[in-house]
Amino acid sequence: MKLLETILLTTDFGKGSAPAMDAAVALAQTFESKLVLLHVIAESLLPFLSDQGDIAEIEKRLHEVAKQIEAQGVGAPEIFLGKGVPAEVICGEAARRDANLIVIGCGARERGGKCRPGVTADRLLRRAITPVWIARMGAAPTPRRILCPTDTSAASRRGLKNALALCRKFNAKLTVLNVQEPMLPLHTPIVGLSQEKDQARLNRQQRDFDELLTAFDFHSVDWTKKVRYGTTHKEIVAEAAELKADLITMGTVGKTGVERILLGSVTHKVLQELPCSVLTMKEEDVVRLRLESAISAIEEHFMRGQQLLERGLLADAVREFDQCLLSSPAYAAAWKGKALAYERLGEKDQAEAARAAAKRIRELRRP
């Protein structure tokens, strides 16, 4: 079973593409993923390509990169050479192939050691529905320390779910960060808040953060939570620097309400600093299960459920066990698996009901 089935690796053959290749290879090795290697000839350059020989030279370079990838033991990647507006072509190919992830480099390093996304990466982040991994120059391709900034939005929940899956696969340490922004005394009258009410707002945000964490299964993950106070993007960058984080996972839509802070704009500001590699998600998960209707074998669904249970993808595990029970309602092991998943989800009544069903089936089978 592959939870990260297809990775779309973009290259412009520049220095920034090297860390992207390293990250994509590490992911493909870990998740046994299929790699698609893509280069786009910008439409503005097409008039300067004199003949088919120029195209052939680009294809040759693509094949050279493919050989470097294959030499690392992940299998020969599929090669695609596109023409047009790079961000549009990349998004289109990701959608056509139902890719789980787009991996792209961050561009050249600037003075002072900073890296920022190039034009294509920046446009890609704005347009892509598919999750995007921006690999920073100098970053470790295999993340060992992952930072996940969260609020209470659906985007943050998606980011945390994927951060947990990556931590389990890479045996990485996770820091779940919540940034609280106190209102400046000068601003509180403008938005109709007293300092006392603003403190109550911060206390409520802390409770919401703690409640959010109870909805996730941190089984087998080395993790900690952290609260910082200040400007959101600055605190995220500071925390990443202190942790020496290898990867930040972020949703692209965040807080609403009196703060009127969109995590999308926060993400953009973090990317201008790019303290490490960054994984952004809008509408799709990086790690997601593909339920194939053609699969009818009970044992296949059961094994999927067991693997998902071990990886902490509990809702997906329940669905797999349900697939077993649709074909064989008396499959006690599937009922037991459901009980374990519901228990770790905090659904005590459903866990008890599934456990009781498994017990009844076993009792009926006794001689």
mmCIF file of N, CA, C and O in Angstrom, residues 145-149 163 173-177 235-237 239-240 243 245 247-250:
data_model
loop_
_atom_site.group_PDB
_atom_site.id
_atom_site.type_symbol
_atom_site.label_atom_id
_atom_site.label_comp_id
_atom_site.label_asym_id
_atom_site.label_seq_id
_atom_site.Cartn_x
_atom_site.Cartn_y
_atom_site.Cartn_z
ATOM 1 N N ARG A 145 13.462 16.991 12.164
ATOM 2 C CA ARG A 145 12.764 17.912 13.067
ATOM 3 C C ARG A 145 11.727 18.667 12.235
ATOM 4 O O ARG A 145 12.092 19.416 11.322
ATOM 5 N N ILE A 146 10.464 18.463 12.555
ATOM 6 C CA ILE A 146 9.366 19.062 11.790
ATOM 7 C C ILE A 146 8.596 20.028 12.686
ATOM 8 O O ILE A 146 8.240 19.689 13.816
ATOM 9 N N LEU A 147 8.347 21.217 12.162
ATOM 10 C CA LEU A 147 7.580 22.241 12.864
ATOM 11 C C LEU A 147 6.231 22.401 12.179
ATOM 12 O O LEU A 147 6.164 22.586 10.964
ATOM 13 N N CYS A 148 5.158 22.329 12.967
ATOM 14 C CA CYS A 148 3.816 22.472 12.406
ATOM 15 C C CYS A 148 3.071 23.593 13.123
ATOM 16 O O CYS A 148 2.547 23.394 14.233
ATOM 17 N N PRO A 149 3.017 24.803 12.542
ATOM 18 C CA PRO A 149 2.224 25.891 13.136
ATOM 19 C C PRO A 149 0.734 25.588 12.959
ATOM 20 O O PRO A 149 0.311 25.158 11.881
ATOM 21 N N ALA A 163 1.743 16.218 9.014
ATOM 22 C CA ALA A 163 2.982 16.277 9.780
ATOM 23 C C ALA A 163 3.162 15.004 10.602
ATOM 24 O O ALA A 163 4.264 14.449 10.688
ATOM 25 N N LYS A 173 11.100 14.222 14.953
ATOM 26 C CA LYS A 173 10.521 14.895 16.115
ATOM 27 C C LYS A 173 9.590 16.004 15.634
ATOM 28 O O LYS A 173 9.903 16.720 14.686
ATOM 29 N N LEU A 174 8.467 16.149 16.309
ATOM 30 C CA LEU A 174 7.445 17.119 15.910
ATOM 31 C C LEU A 174 7.251 18.187 16.983
ATOM 32 O O LEU A 174 7.121 17.857 18.166
ATOM 33 N N THR A 175 7.221 19.425 16.554
ATOM 34 C CA THR A 175 6.829 20.531 17.429
ATOM 35 C C THR A 175 5.569 21.158 16.854
ATOM 36 O O THR A 175 5.562 21.602 15.700
ATOM 37 N N VAL A 176 4.494 21.168 17.654
ATOM 38 C CA VAL A 176 3.238 21.784 17.245
ATOM 39 C C VAL A 176 3.199 23.175 17.872
ATOM 40 O O VAL A 176 3.217 23.312 19.094
ATOM 41 N N LEU A 177 3.160 24.184 17.022
ATOM 42 C CA LEU A 177 3.286 25.566 17.474
ATOM 43 C C LEU A 177 1.985 26.333 17.322
ATOM 44 O O LEU A 177 1.314 26.235 16.293
ATOM 45 N N GLU A 235 7.362 34.740 14.619
ATOM 46 C CA GLU A 235 7.530 33.723 15.650
ATOM 47 C C GLU A 235 7.735 32.330 15.037
ATOM 48 O O GLU A 235 8.465 31.500 15.578
ATOM 49 N N ILE A 236 7.079 32.077 13.902
ATOM 50 C CA ILE A 236 7.284 30.791 13.217
ATOM 51 C C ILE A 236 8.729 30.675 12.750
ATOM 52 O O ILE A 236 9.394 29.650 12.950
ATOM 53 N N VAL A 237 9.225 31.733 12.139
ATOM 54 C CA VAL A 237 10.605 31.735 11.648
ATOM 55 C C VAL A 237 11.585 31.597 12.816
ATOM 56 O O VAL A 237 12.571 30.838 12.736
ATOM 57 N N GLU A 239 11.024 30.227 15.782
ATOM 58 C CA GLU A 239 10.942 28.874 16.343
ATOM 59 C C GLU A 239 11.670 27.873 15.443
ATOM 60 O O GLU A 239 12.371 26.982 15.942
ATOM 61 N N ALA A 240 11.521 28.023 14.141
ATOM 62 C CA ALA A 240 12.215 27.129 13.210
ATOM 63 C C ALA A 240 13.726 27.250 13.371
ATOM 64 O O ALA A 240 14.451 26.241 13.342
ATOM 65 N N LEU A 243 14.775 25.602 16.744
ATOM 66 C CA LEU A 243 14.691 24.138 16.670
ATOM 67 C C LEU A 243 15.688 23.541 15.683
ATOM 68 O O LEU A 243 15.944 22.344 15.712
ATOM 69 N N ALA A 245 14.874 23.392 12.579
ATOM 70 C CA ALA A 245 13.889 22.556 11.893
ATOM 71 C C ALA A 245 14.336 22.252 10.470
ATOM 72 O O ALA A 245 14.964 23.088 9.810
ATOM 73 N N LEU A 247 11.895 20.995 8.325
ATOM 74 C CA LEU A 247 10.684 21.163 7.522
ATOM 75 C C LEU A 247 9.604 21.858 8.345
ATOM 76 O O LEU A 247 9.419 21.552 9.527
ATOM 77 N N ILE A 248 8.902 22.797 7.696
ATOM 78 C CA ILE A 248 7.700 23.407 8.261
ATOM 79 C C ILE A 248 6.515 22.946 7.425
ATOM 80 O O ILE A 248 6.546 23.029 6.198
ATOM 81 N N THR A 249 5.485 22.423 8.070
ATOM 82 C CA THR A 249 4.261 22.051 7.360
ATOM 83 C C THR A 249 3.183 23.078 7.692
ATOM 84 O O THR A 249 2.938 23.368 8.859
ATOM 85 N N MET A 250 2.541 23.622 6.651
ATOM 86 C CA MET A 250 1.571 24.700 6.864
ATOM 87 C C MET A 250 0.361 24.549 5.959
ATOM 88 O O MET A 250 0.497 24.237 4.771
#
